[in-house]
Short mmCIF file of C-alpha atoms in Angstrom, two decimals:
data_model
loop_
_atom_site.label_atom_id
_atom_site.label_comp_id
_atom_site.label_asym_id
_atom_site.label_seq_id
_atom_site.Cartn_x
_atom_site.Cartn_y
_atom_site.Cartn_z
CA ASP N 1 -43.30 -55.65 99.11
CA ALA N 2 -42.96 -52.02 99.82
CA VAL N 3 -41.55 -51.78 95.76
CA MET N 4 -44.35 -53.51 94.81
CA PHE N 5 -47.05 -50.96 97.24
CA ASN N 6 -44.60 -48.49 96.11
CA LEU N 7 -45.39 -48.78 91.68
CA GLN N 8 -48.94 -48.78 92.46
CA LEU N 9 -49.37 -45.65 94.67
CA LYS N 10 -46.91 -43.94 91.77
CA ALA N 11 -50.13 -45.44 88.95
CA CYS N 12 -52.56 -43.59 91.61
CA SER N 13 -53.52 -40.79 90.48
CA THR N 14 -56.41 -39.25 93.55
CA ARG N 15 -56.19 -38.85 97.28
CA ASP N 16 -58.66 -42.30 97.02
CA GLY N 17 -56.39 -44.82 95.11
CA ARG N 18 -53.54 -43.77 97.50
CA ALA N 19 -54.96 -44.05 100.54
CA ARG N 20 -56.13 -47.61 99.96
CA VAL N 21 -53.07 -48.40 98.69
CA LEU N 22 -51.55 -47.83 101.96
CA ALA N 23 -54.41 -49.21 103.61
CA GLU N 24 -53.63 -52.35 101.59
CA MET N 25 -50.46 -51.70 102.99
CA ALA N 26 -50.45 -52.71 106.37
CA ALA N 27 -52.93 -54.37 106.05
CA HIS N 28 -50.17 -57.62 105.07
CA GLY N 29 -48.50 -55.50 107.60
CA VAL N 30 -45.60 -53.64 105.01
CA GLU N 31 -43.75 -51.35 106.70
CA PRO N 32 -43.19 -47.86 104.24
CA ASN N 33 -39.82 -47.08 103.51
CA LEU N 34 -38.31 -43.46 101.76
CA HIS N 35 -39.19 -43.92 98.74
CA VAL N 36 -42.72 -44.75 99.54
CA PHE N 37 -42.95 -41.62 101.37
CA THR N 38 -41.02 -39.56 98.60
CA THR N 39 -43.94 -41.08 96.47
CA LEU N 40 -46.89 -39.47 98.53
CA LEU N 41 -45.03 -36.13 99.05
CA ALA N 42 -44.50 -36.27 94.52
CA SER N 43 -48.39 -36.92 94.71
CA CYS N 44 -49.40 -33.39 97.72
CA THR N 45 -51.46 -30.05 96.17
CA THR N 46 -50.73 -28.33 99.49
CA ASP N 47 -48.21 -27.88 101.80
CA GLU N 48 -51.07 -29.52 105.07
CA ASP N 49 -50.45 -32.36 103.38
CA ARG N 50 -47.38 -32.32 102.65
CA ALA N 51 -46.72 -31.30 106.40
CA HIS N 52 -48.57 -34.50 107.38
CA VAL N 53 -46.40 -37.63 105.41
CA LEU N 54 -43.34 -35.39 107.03
CA ALA N 55 -45.09 -36.07 110.13
CA GLU N 56 -46.21 -40.04 109.62
CA MET N 57 -42.20 -40.51 108.02
CA GLU N 58 -40.59 -39.68 111.63
CA GLU N 59 -43.36 -41.57 113.72
CA HIS N 60 -42.09 -44.26 111.34
CA GLY N 61 -38.46 -43.53 112.52
CA LEU N 62 -37.94 -42.34 109.12
CA ALA N 63 -35.21 -39.05 108.60
CA PRO N 64 -35.25 -37.09 105.39
CA ASP N 65 -33.12 -37.80 102.71
CA SER N 66 -31.35 -35.91 100.36
CA PHE N 67 -34.11 -37.29 97.49
CA VAL N 68 -36.71 -36.63 100.02
CA HIS N 69 -35.56 -32.36 100.40
CA THR N 70 -35.04 -32.62 96.64
CA THR N 71 -38.92 -33.42 96.10
CA LEU N 72 -40.26 -30.57 98.64
CA LEU N 73 -37.72 -27.99 96.29
CA ARG N 74 -39.03 -29.11 93.57
CA ALA N 75 -42.47 -28.37 94.95
CA CYS N 76 -41.71 -24.90 95.97
CA THR N 77 -42.70 -21.95 94.06
CA THR N 78 -41.11 -19.56 95.95
CA ASP N 79 -37.32 -18.76 97.17
CA GLU N 80 -39.00 -18.27 100.28
CA GLU N 81 -40.93 -22.15 100.14
CA ARG N 82 -37.49 -23.04 98.37
CA ALA N 83 -34.60 -21.40 101.51
CA ILE N 84 -36.60 -23.91 104.53
CA VAL N 85 -36.16 -26.54 102.07
CA LEU N 86 -32.74 -25.58 102.20
CA GLU N 87 -31.89 -25.06 105.96
CA ALA N 88 -33.73 -27.78 106.75
CA MET N 89 -31.39 -29.92 104.53
CA GLU N 90 -28.81 -28.33 106.78
CA ALA N 91 -29.95 -28.17 109.91
CA ARG N 92 -30.39 -31.84 109.38
CA GLY N 93 -26.95 -32.76 107.92
CA VAL N 94 -28.61 -34.02 104.80
CA GLU N 95 -25.89 -32.98 102.31
CA PRO N 96 -27.33 -31.81 99.13
CA ASP N 97 -26.91 -33.70 95.44
CA GLN N 98 -26.55 -33.14 92.27
CA ALA N 99 -30.54 -34.11 91.81
CA THR N 100 -31.07 -31.25 94.78
CA PHE N 101 -29.02 -28.27 92.68
CA ASN N 102 -30.42 -29.26 89.27
CA SER N 103 -33.97 -28.87 91.04
CA LEU N 104 -32.88 -25.05 91.71
CA LEU N 105 -31.10 -24.54 88.21
CA LYS N 106 -34.92 -25.40 86.57
CA ALA N 107 -36.33 -23.09 89.79
CA PHE N 108 -33.69 -20.91 88.42
CA ARG N 109 -34.57 -20.50 84.71
CA GLY N 110 -34.10 -17.51 82.66
CA ASP N 111 -32.22 -15.81 85.69
CA VAL N 112 -28.50 -16.90 84.46
CA GLU N 113 -27.26 -14.96 87.35
CA ARG N 114 -28.88 -17.19 90.22
CA GLN N 115 -28.26 -19.57 88.10
CA GLU N 116 -24.51 -18.94 88.00
CA LEU N 117 -24.24 -18.24 91.30
CA VAL N 118 -26.10 -22.34 91.69
CA LEU N 119 -23.17 -23.98 90.10
CA GLU N 120 -20.26 -22.85 91.84
CA ASP N 121 -22.18 -23.62 95.04
CA MET N 122 -21.55 -26.94 93.04
CA GLU N 123 -18.38 -26.29 92.47
CA ALA N 124 -17.63 -25.85 95.81
CA ARG N 125 -19.38 -28.86 96.87
CA ASP N 126 -18.02 -31.17 94.70
CA VAL N 127 -20.64 -31.73 93.05
CA PRO N 128 -20.66 -32.78 89.59
CA LEU N 129 -22.36 -30.73 86.29
CA GLY N 130 -24.48 -33.52 85.00
CA THR N 131 -26.10 -33.47 80.84
CA TRP N 132 -28.82 -32.19 81.99
CA SER N 133 -27.82 -29.11 84.16
CA PHE N 134 -26.18 -27.67 81.11
CA ASN N 135 -29.30 -28.54 78.91
CA THR N 136 -30.66 -25.96 81.48
CA MET N 137 -27.95 -23.77 81.47
CA LEU N 138 -27.96 -23.27 77.84
CA VAL N 139 -31.79 -22.05 77.80
CA SER N 140 -31.17 -19.42 80.05
CA ARG N 141 -27.62 -17.90 79.19
CA ASN N 142 -29.11 -17.33 75.48
CA ARG N 143 -32.64 -15.71 76.47
CA ARG N 144 -31.35 -12.39 75.93
CA ARG N 145 -32.50 -9.10 78.11
CA PRO N 146 -35.67 -7.31 75.93
CA GLY N 147 -33.10 -4.32 73.57
CA ASP N 148 -29.76 -6.47 73.78
CA VAL N 149 -29.11 -5.99 70.99
CA LYS N 150 -25.29 -5.41 71.27
CA ARG N 151 -24.86 -9.26 72.13
CA GLU N 152 -27.51 -10.00 69.40
CA ALA N 153 -24.87 -8.45 66.67
CA ALA N 154 -21.62 -10.08 68.36
CA ARG N 155 -23.88 -13.27 68.36
CA ARG N 156 -24.54 -13.51 64.63
CA ARG N 157 -20.48 -12.26 64.25
CA ARG N 158 -19.14 -14.25 65.73
CA PRO N 159 -17.95 -18.05 63.36
CA PRO N 160 -20.91 -21.12 62.79
CA ARG N 161 -19.19 -23.76 64.72
CA GLU N 162 -17.78 -21.25 67.86
CA ARG N 163 -20.71 -21.50 70.29
CA MET N 164 -21.66 -24.91 69.65
CA GLU N 165 -18.23 -25.72 70.12
CA ALA N 166 -17.68 -23.34 73.41
CA VAL N 167 -21.13 -25.44 75.20
CA LEU N 168 -19.28 -28.67 74.33
CA SER N 169 -15.49 -27.68 75.30
CA GLU N 170 -17.37 -26.46 79.06
CA MET N 171 -19.44 -30.02 78.43
CA LYS N 172 -16.51 -31.92 78.33
CA GLU N 173 -14.14 -30.46 80.65
CA HIS N 174 -16.40 -31.32 83.73
CA GLY N 175 -17.69 -34.97 82.12
CA ALA N 176 -21.20 -34.55 80.62
CA GLU N 177 -21.81 -35.62 77.84
CA PRO N 178 -23.90 -33.71 74.92
CA ASP N 179 -27.29 -35.80 73.87
CA ARG N 180 -30.27 -34.84 71.40
CA VAL N 181 -31.87 -32.42 74.16
CA THR N 182 -28.25 -29.82 74.00
CA PHE N 183 -28.38 -29.97 70.44
CA ASN N 184 -32.33 -29.52 70.19
CA SER N 185 -31.53 -26.22 72.71
CA LEU N 186 -28.67 -25.19 70.34
CA LEU N 187 -31.12 -24.76 67.59
CA ARG N 188 -33.62 -23.45 69.31
CA GLU N 189 -30.79 -20.78 69.78
CA SER N 190 -28.78 -20.64 66.37
CA VAL N 191 -28.70 -17.51 64.35
CA ASP N 192 -27.85 -18.20 60.48
CA PRO N 193 -28.61 -21.51 58.54
CA GLU N 194 -24.97 -22.24 58.45
CA GLU N 195 -24.48 -23.08 62.18
CA ARG N 196 -27.80 -24.87 62.37
CA ARG N 197 -26.29 -27.26 59.50
CA ALA N 198 -23.22 -27.68 61.81
CA ILE N 199 -25.12 -27.91 64.56
CA LEU N 200 -27.17 -31.11 62.72
CA GLU N 201 -23.38 -32.49 61.28
CA GLU N 202 -21.79 -32.09 64.52
CA MET N 203 -25.30 -35.10 65.48
CA ASP N 204 -24.30 -37.01 62.81
CA ALA N 205 -20.76 -37.03 63.64
CA ARG N 206 -22.12 -39.00 67.75
CA GLY N 207 -24.59 -40.70 66.32
CA ILE N 208 -27.06 -38.88 67.90
CA GLU N 209 -30.11 -39.17 66.08
CA ALA N 210 -32.76 -36.01 65.32
CA ASP N 211 -35.80 -36.72 65.76
CA LYS N 212 -39.27 -34.52 65.60
CA VAL N 213 -38.70 -32.00 68.19
CA THR N 214 -35.51 -31.12 66.28
CA LEU N 215 -37.28 -30.61 63.66
CA GLY N 216 -39.88 -28.18 64.87
CA ALA N 217 -36.76 -26.61 66.71
CA LEU N 218 -35.38 -26.45 62.36
CA LEU N 219 -38.24 -24.86 61.39
CA GLY N 220 -38.69 -21.80 64.50
CA GLN N 221 -35.78 -20.74 64.15
CA CYS N 222 -36.53 -20.37 59.97
CA THR N 223 -36.97 -16.63 58.48
CA SER N 224 -37.93 -17.55 55.39
CA ALA N 225 -39.55 -19.88 53.33
CA ALA N 226 -36.35 -21.03 51.36
CA GLU N 227 -34.93 -21.84 54.64
CA ARG N 228 -38.31 -23.91 56.00
CA GLU N 229 -37.68 -26.24 52.51
CA ILE N 230 -34.21 -26.75 53.48
CA ALA N 231 -34.96 -27.55 57.55
CA LEU N 232 -37.67 -30.08 56.24
CA ALA N 233 -35.14 -31.90 54.17
CA GLU N 234 -31.91 -32.32 56.39
CA ALA N 235 -34.88 -33.41 58.55
CA LEU N 236 -36.40 -35.98 55.99
CA LYS N 237 -32.06 -36.79 55.09
CA ARG N 238 -32.38 -37.87 58.35
CA GLY N 239 -35.66 -39.89 58.88
CA VAL N 240 -37.77 -38.05 60.03
CA GLU N 241 -40.82 -37.87 58.50
CA PRO N 242 -43.18 -34.68 59.59
CA GLY N 243 -45.55 -34.85 61.49
CA PRO N 244 -49.03 -32.55 62.30
CA SER N 245 -47.19 -30.42 64.90
CA ALA N 246 -43.95 -29.59 63.10
CA LEU N 247 -46.45 -29.10 59.69
CA ASN N 248 -48.59 -26.85 61.93
CA LEU N 249 -45.54 -24.93 63.30
CA TRP N 250 -44.44 -24.10 59.32
CA LEU N 251 -47.92 -23.39 58.39
CA ALA N 252 -48.17 -20.65 61.68
CA ALA N 253 -45.11 -19.24 59.78
CA ALA N 254 -46.03 -19.02 56.62
CA THR N 255 -45.98 -15.33 55.08
CA THR N 256 -47.53 -15.78 51.58
CA ARG N 257 -51.42 -18.31 50.18
CA ALA N 258 -48.52 -19.87 48.09
CA GLU N 259 -46.60 -21.32 51.32
CA ARG N 260 -49.33 -21.76 53.02
CA ALA N 261 -50.87 -23.93 49.96
CA ARG N 262 -47.69 -26.10 49.91
CA VAL N 263 -47.80 -26.58 53.43
CA LEU N 264 -51.27 -28.21 52.98
CA VAL N 265 -50.13 -30.52 49.96
CA GLU N 266 -47.58 -31.67 51.58
CA MET N 267 -49.62 -33.26 55.12
CA GLU N 268 -52.02 -34.78 52.12
CA VAL N 269 -48.97 -36.13 50.14
CA ARG N 270 -48.09 -37.41 53.67
CA GLY N 271 -50.63 -38.49 55.21
CA VAL N 272 -51.22 -36.25 57.59
CA SER N 273 -54.70 -34.96 58.62
CA PRO N 274 -55.61 -30.91 59.51
CA THR N 275 -55.69 -30.90 62.94
CA PHE N 276 -57.62 -27.67 64.61
CA LYS N 277 -54.26 -26.12 65.31
CA THR N 278 -53.82 -26.67 60.83
CA PHE N 279 -57.33 -23.97 60.19
CA GLN N 280 -56.36 -21.78 63.04
CA SER N 281 -53.07 -21.13 61.96
CA LEU N 282 -54.23 -20.88 58.61
CA LEU N 283 -57.36 -18.55 59.88
CA ALA N 284 -54.32 -16.40 61.04
CA GLY N 285 -52.32 -16.34 57.59
CA CYS N 286 -55.71 -15.28 56.33
CA ARG N 287 -55.84 -10.83 54.83
CA THR N 288 -59.94 -10.36 54.21
CA GLU N 289 -62.91 -11.93 54.31
CA ALA N 290 -63.49 -14.02 51.27
CA GLU N 291 -60.25 -16.26 52.57
CA ALA N 292 -61.51 -16.79 56.59
CA LEU N 293 -64.73 -17.49 55.82
CA GLY N 294 -62.98 -20.24 53.20
CA VAL N 295 -61.34 -21.60 55.17
CA LEU N 296 -63.93 -21.81 58.54
CA ALA N 297 -65.99 -24.20 55.23
CA LEU N 298 -62.82 -26.07 54.97
CA MET N 299 -62.80 -26.78 58.86
CA GLN N 300 -66.20 -27.94 59.14
CA HIS N 301 -66.19 -30.32 55.92
CA ARG N 302 -63.37 -32.19 58.21
CA GLY N 303 -64.94 -32.35 61.00
CA HIS N 304 -64.65 -29.99 62.69
CA GLU N 305 -66.68 -27.20 64.22
CA PRO N 306 -64.84 -23.43 65.36
CA SER N 307 -64.41 -22.29 68.02
CA VAL N 308 -65.27 -18.70 69.61
CA GLY N 309 -61.40 -17.56 69.48
CA LEU N 310 -61.26 -18.78 65.28
CA LEU N 311 -63.99 -17.18 65.01
CA ASN N 312 -62.53 -14.15 66.77
CA LEU N 313 -60.00 -14.15 63.50
CA LEU N 314 -63.06 -14.09 61.45
CA LEU N 315 -64.17 -11.18 62.93
CA ALA N 316 -60.55 -8.99 62.41
CA ARG N 317 -60.47 -10.18 58.75
CA CYS N 318 -63.88 -7.98 58.96
CA HIS N 319 -63.19 -4.44 56.54
CA SER N 320 -67.22 -2.95 56.94
CA ARG N 321 -69.51 -2.83 59.59
CA GLU N 322 -71.63 -5.41 57.24
CA ALA N 323 -69.02 -7.59 57.68
CA ARG N 324 -68.74 -7.32 61.45
CA ALA N 325 -72.52 -7.91 61.47
CA ARG N 326 -72.61 -11.04 60.11
CA ALA N 327 -69.21 -12.28 61.85
CA LEU N 328 -71.68 -11.85 64.99
CA VAL N 329 -75.16 -13.13 63.54
CA GLU N 330 -72.43 -16.09 62.64
CA LEU N 331 -71.84 -16.98 66.17
CA GLU N 332 -75.16 -16.93 67.58
CA ALA N 333 -75.90 -19.39 64.76
CA ARG N 334 -73.50 -20.88 66.09
CA CYS N 335 -74.44 -21.14 70.15
CA LEU N 336 -71.11 -19.53 70.81
CA GLU N 337 -71.30 -16.00 73.41
CA PRO N 338 -69.22 -14.02 71.79
CA ASN N 339 -66.37 -12.38 74.24
CA GLY N 340 -64.24 -10.23 75.92
CA TRP N 341 -61.35 -10.36 72.66
CA THR N 342 -65.14 -10.46 69.82
CA PHE N 343 -66.04 -7.09 71.13
CA SER N 344 -61.94 -6.07 71.75
CA THR N 345 -61.60 -7.29 67.72
CA ALA N 346 -64.78 -5.20 66.99
CA VAL N 347 -63.64 -2.61 68.25
CA ARG N 348 -60.10 -2.39 66.48
CA ARG N 349 -62.04 -2.67 63.13
CA CYS N 350 -64.58 -0.09 63.36
CA GLY N 351 -64.20 3.02 61.26
CA SER N 352 -64.81 6.07 63.52
CA PRO N 353 -64.61 6.99 67.38
CA SER N 354 -68.78 6.63 67.87
CA GLU N 355 -69.07 3.78 66.07
CA ALA N 356 -66.84 2.01 68.10
CA GLN N 357 -68.63 3.71 71.21
CA ARG N 358 -71.67 1.90 70.39
CA MET N 359 -69.42 -1.48 69.79
CA VAL N 360 -68.79 -1.44 73.48
CA ALA N 361 -72.21 0.25 74.44
CA LEU N 362 -72.66 -3.24 73.04
CA MET N 363 -70.77 -5.27 75.41
CA GLU N 364 -71.77 -3.68 78.77
CA ARG N 365 -75.02 -5.55 77.69
CA ARG N 366 -74.38 -8.32 77.39
CA GLY N 367 -72.74 -8.39 80.84
CA LEU N 368 -68.76 -8.24 80.05
CA SER N 369 -67.04 -4.82 81.18
CA PRO N 370 -64.58 -3.16 78.62
CA SER N 371 -60.55 -4.71 79.30
CA VAL N 372 -57.44 -3.42 78.73
CA HIS N 373 -57.30 -4.79 75.05
CA THR N 374 -60.75 -2.77 74.42
CA TYR N 375 -59.07 0.54 75.61
CA SER N 376 -56.52 -0.87 73.24
CA ALA N 377 -58.78 -1.23 70.75
CA LEU N 378 -60.06 2.64 70.69
CA LEU N 379 -56.84 3.85 70.39
CA ASP N 380 -57.03 2.04 66.78
CA VAL N 381 -59.55 4.13 65.48
CA PRO N 382 -58.89 6.43 63.66
CA GLY N 383 -60.16 9.70 65.06
CA HIS N 384 -59.88 8.81 68.69
CA ASP N 385 -59.00 10.97 71.45
CA VAL N 386 -56.34 9.13 73.14
CA HIS N 387 -57.05 11.91 76.79
CA ALA N 388 -60.65 11.00 76.73
CA VAL N 389 -59.77 6.93 76.31
CA TRP N 390 -57.15 6.55 79.29
CA ASP N 391 -59.57 8.56 81.44
CA ASP N 392 -62.43 6.00 80.73
CA MET N 393 -59.71 3.12 81.41
CA CYS N 394 -59.03 5.33 84.75
CA ALA N 395 -62.13 5.49 85.95
CA ALA N 396 -62.86 1.58 85.00
CA GLY N 397 -59.82 0.79 86.81
CA VAL N 398 -57.77 -1.17 84.04
CA TYR N 399 -54.17 -0.73 84.41
CA ALA N 400 -52.85 0.12 80.97
CA ASN N 401 -50.52 -2.17 79.86
CA ARG N 402 -47.23 -1.62 78.09
CA ALA N 403 -49.69 -1.10 74.40
CA VAL N 404 -51.42 0.75 75.49
CA PHE N 405 -49.26 3.19 77.11
CA CYS N 406 -47.00 3.63 73.78
CA LYS N 407 -50.03 4.01 71.67
CA VAL N 408 -50.98 7.37 74.47
CA LEU N 409 -47.15 8.26 73.81
CA TRP N 410 -46.91 7.53 70.60
CA THR N 411 -49.68 9.86 69.66
CA LEU N 412 -48.54 12.21 72.50
CA ALA N 413 -45.60 12.50 70.75
CA GLY N 414 -46.76 13.33 66.67
CA ARG N 415 -45.60 9.71 65.68
CA ARG N 416 -49.10 8.28 65.72
CA SER N 417 -52.96 9.41 64.61
CA GLY N 418 -55.30 10.57 67.00
CA HIS N 419 -55.34 13.80 69.47
CA ALA N 420 -55.40 14.34 73.13
CA ARG N 421 -58.23 17.95 73.53
CA ASP N 422 -55.53 18.31 76.89
CA PRO N 423 -52.34 16.95 76.18
CA VAL N 424 -50.60 18.54 78.86
CA ALA N 425 -52.67 17.35 81.59
CA LEU N 426 -52.41 13.76 79.94
CA LEU N 427 -48.70 13.93 80.03
CA ARG N 428 -49.09 14.96 83.72
CA LYS N 429 -51.19 12.54 84.49
CA MET N 430 -49.63 9.55 82.70
CA MET N 431 -46.46 10.97 85.38
CA ASP N 432 -48.38 10.77 88.31
CA ASP N 433 -49.61 7.65 87.97
CA GLY N 434 -49.09 5.37 91.11
CA ARG N 435 -50.29 2.77 89.37
CA PRO N 436 -47.06 -0.67 89.12
CA GLN N 437 -46.15 0.37 85.13
CA ARG N 438 -43.09 -0.49 84.59
CA ILE N 439 -41.26 1.26 82.17
CA SER N 440 -39.64 0.04 78.99
CA GLN N 441 -36.44 1.93 77.00
CA ARG N 442 -38.98 1.90 74.23
CA MET N 443 -40.99 3.87 76.53
CA LEU N 444 -39.30 5.66 78.00
CA ALA N 445 -37.99 6.74 74.82
CA LEU N 446 -41.99 7.95 74.00
CA SER N 447 -41.77 9.16 77.00
CA VAL N 448 -39.24 12.27 76.20
CA ALA N 449 -40.05 12.30 72.82
CA ALA N 450 -43.71 13.41 74.17
CA ALA N 451 -42.31 16.04 77.39
CA TRP N 452 -40.64 17.45 74.21
CA ARG N 453 -43.33 18.30 71.80
CA VAL N 454 -45.90 18.23 74.72
CA LEU N 455 -44.38 20.51 78.26
CA PRO N 456 -43.29 23.47 78.72
CA PRO N 457 -38.98 23.93 78.70
CA GLY N 458 -39.26 23.52 83.14
CA GLU N 459 -41.27 20.65 83.03
CA ARG N 460 -39.04 18.71 80.82
CA LEU N 461 -36.74 17.73 82.87
CA GLN N 462 -38.83 16.58 85.81
CA ALA N 463 -40.57 14.06 82.96
CA LEU N 464 -37.57 12.77 81.51
CA GLU N 465 -37.52 11.93 86.04
CA ALA N 466 -40.67 10.92 86.63
CA PHE N 467 -40.85 7.84 83.68
CA ALA N 468 -36.90 7.36 84.39
CA ALA N 469 -37.55 6.30 88.13
CA ARG N 470 -40.05 3.61 86.66
CA VAL N 471 -37.86 1.89 84.18
CA PRO N 472 -36.42 -1.44 86.18
CA ARG N 473 -32.34 -0.73 87.00
CA GLY N 474 -29.55 -2.37 84.71
CA THR N 475 -31.62 -1.88 81.62
CA PRO N 476 -29.99 -1.17 78.74
CA VAL N 477 -31.52 1.69 76.91
CA ASN N 478 -30.22 2.26 72.84
CA LEU N 479 -29.47 5.87 72.41
CA GLY N 480 -29.35 6.00 69.03
CA TYR N 481 -32.81 4.88 69.31
CA LEU N 482 -33.79 7.83 71.48
CA ASP N 483 -31.90 10.32 69.43
CA ARG N 484 -34.43 9.54 66.80
CA LEU N 485 -37.40 10.15 68.50
CA GLN N 486 -36.46 13.45 70.15
CA PRO N 487 -32.76 14.64 69.77
CA LEU N 488 -30.49 14.51 71.85
CA GLU N 489 -29.02 18.27 71.18
CA GLU N 490 -32.24 19.59 71.86
CA VAL N 491 -31.78 17.97 75.06
CA ALA N 492 -28.47 18.55 76.49
CA PRO N 493 -29.49 22.26 77.60
CA GLU N 494 -32.43 20.66 80.35
CA LEU N 495 -29.47 18.16 81.65
CA GLY N 496 -27.12 21.26 81.91
CA ALA N 497 -24.73 20.19 78.50
CA ASN N 498 -23.47 21.67 75.49
CA PRO N 499 -26.05 21.10 72.77
CA ASP N 500 -23.07 18.61 71.31
CA ASN N 501 -22.14 16.55 73.77
CA GLY N 502 -25.74 15.59 73.66
CA PHE N 503 -25.32 11.74 74.50
CA ALA N 504 -23.04 12.18 76.62
CA ALA N 505 -25.03 14.06 78.85
CA MET N 506 -28.28 11.75 79.14
CA GLY N 507 -25.53 8.92 79.13
CA SER N 508 -24.60 10.11 82.13
CA PHE N 509 -28.36 11.03 83.36
CA LEU N 510 -29.63 7.01 83.07
CA ALA N 511 -26.72 5.32 84.26
CA LYS N 512 -26.47 7.40 87.52
CA ARG N 513 -30.03 5.64 87.70
CA GLY N 514 -28.87 2.46 87.28
CA LEU N 515 -29.41 1.51 83.66
CA GLU N 516 -27.02 0.75 80.96
CA PRO N 517 -26.22 2.94 78.20
CA TYR N 518 -25.24 2.19 74.80
CA ASN N 519 -24.61 3.43 71.33
CA VAL N 520 -23.18 6.63 72.94
CA ARG N 521 -21.36 8.40 70.10
CA ARG N 522 -18.00 9.80 70.73
CA THR N 523 -18.66 13.73 70.87
CA ARG N 524 -16.53 17.38 70.55
CA GLU N 525 -15.29 18.21 73.58
CA SER N 526 -17.20 19.73 76.19
CA SER N 527 -16.37 23.82 77.13
CA GLU N 528 -16.76 22.06 80.15
CA PRO N 529 -14.13 19.76 80.99
CA GLY N 530 -15.06 16.23 81.34
CA ALA N 531 -18.92 16.84 81.20
CA ALA N 532 -18.92 13.74 79.20
CA GLY N 533 -17.00 11.02 81.22
CA GLU N 534 -16.75 7.67 80.19
CA TRP N 535 -19.62 8.40 77.44
CA GLU N 536 -17.01 9.49 75.34
CA GLU N 537 -15.90 6.46 74.16
CA GLY N 538 -19.01 4.55 73.63
CA GLU N 539 -19.33 2.16 70.72
CA GLN N 540 -20.09 3.99 67.59
#
C-alpha cells in the first residue's frame, strides 16, 4: 500500500531510486497520498523540483496541508522564501501548527527578537509551546552579543539554581516537560561549577540520564584542569563512559603538557584509540618544533598520515628559517601541496620584512594569491610598514577583515610594534574606504585612539563620525574601555563639552547614532546645564 511505498521512498538517497519507487507504485495501481508527496518534497534540492512535486500533487486532487507547508519552510533559506510559503498557507486557509512554528524558531535561531515574535503569534493562535520550542529558544536567549558585559555580569551574580528554575518554571506554565536536550543546553550556558552541579542534581531528581553529550557540555564549559577532572568524575558517577569525542574535547582544552599526558593515559586506560582529531589537538598544544615532530612521529606509528593542515601547525611552531625550510621539505616529501594557510603561517614566523616578502613571492610562484590572512600575517612581522601592507592589500582587491583593521589601528594608536610611512594619509584612506567593513566597538575605540594620536585637531571629529557611522545600530559600546585607550577628557573639547564631562559627551554622541553606550561614570556638573543629560546616571 501507500505506506509501504512511502517507507521505500524515505530509504532512497537518489532521484533515480525515487523514480523507480514511483513507477512501481503506478504499476501496482497505488495512488500517492499526501505523505508520499511530503516525502518527495523533503528530498527535493531545488525550487524547480519542489514546484514540480506541488503541481503533481494538485493533479491528484490533493491540497497541501500544514505538514506540507512546514516541509517547504524547512527548505527555505531567506526571509522572502519563508514569507511566500506563509502567504500561500494563509491563501489556502491552512492554519500553522506547532511544527510550523518550530521550523520558524529554528530558522531564526540566534535572533531572540524575531523568535519572541514567533512565540507571540503562537500564543495568539493558541498553539502550545512544546519542549522542542523551549530548547530552541534556550540556545538563542543565552547567546550574548559581543561586548554585552553587563548582561554577563548579571548572569554571574545570580544564584546557581535561579536561571535553571526560571526556565523550568516557564516550561511548566506552558505544559512542556524538560528533557535531556533542555538540561544539556543549560549546561552549555552555565557559568560556574556550582550551577553545573545544580543542573546535574535536577537531572537526577527527574530521572533523566546523562549521556556523552552531557559530558561534552560539561567539559566545554570548564575553565581549568581541576574543573575538567570534576566533570569527568560527575559523568562516571552517572555511568557515562567518555568516548573519543569527549576526550578529544578535553585534550583540546588542556593548557599544560602534564594535562595532555593525563588525557592520553585516560584514553589508554579506557581502551579509546587516538583519532586524527586527537593528534590535531596534541599538535595544537605543542610549543616547540621538537614537540611537534614527536607528535607527528607518534601519529605515524599509530597509522595516521598527517594532512596539510597538521603540517601547517608544525610550521607555526618553527621559530627559525632552517626549521621552516625543513617543514616545507616535509610537505613535499609527503607529496602534499602547500596551501595558502601554509604560506601565511610561514610569513607570520618570518623575522624581517624582506624574508616575509620572499615567502610571498614563493607563494605567488606556486600559483597562490595572497589572501587577507597573508596580509594579516605580514602585519605580524617585526619592522613591517603598515601603510605598504594596506596599499598592497587594496591593490590586490582584498578586503580587510577585523584582524587586519585592528592591527593597523593598534599600530597607528602607538600600542603595537610597526610603523607607517605616512600615518595621516593611511588613516584618511581607512576613513574613506567605501568597502563594506563593519566596525565593532573595539575597532571604534581603536579608531578614536588612532585619530587623536595621528590627525590634526580639525579632522578628529570627522574621523569619529566616519568610523561611528560604520558601527551597526544597537551595538553596546563600553566607554570605560574607550577611555583606557583614549582619555575622554581629551576628546570632550572636540565634542563641544567640558573636559570634566567627557564620558557624558561621548555617551550622548554615540546614543544619537543608535549605539548603546554603557559604563558611563557619574560626572561633575558641567558649566553648560543639561550637557550631560541622562548619561550622568550611568553605571560605574
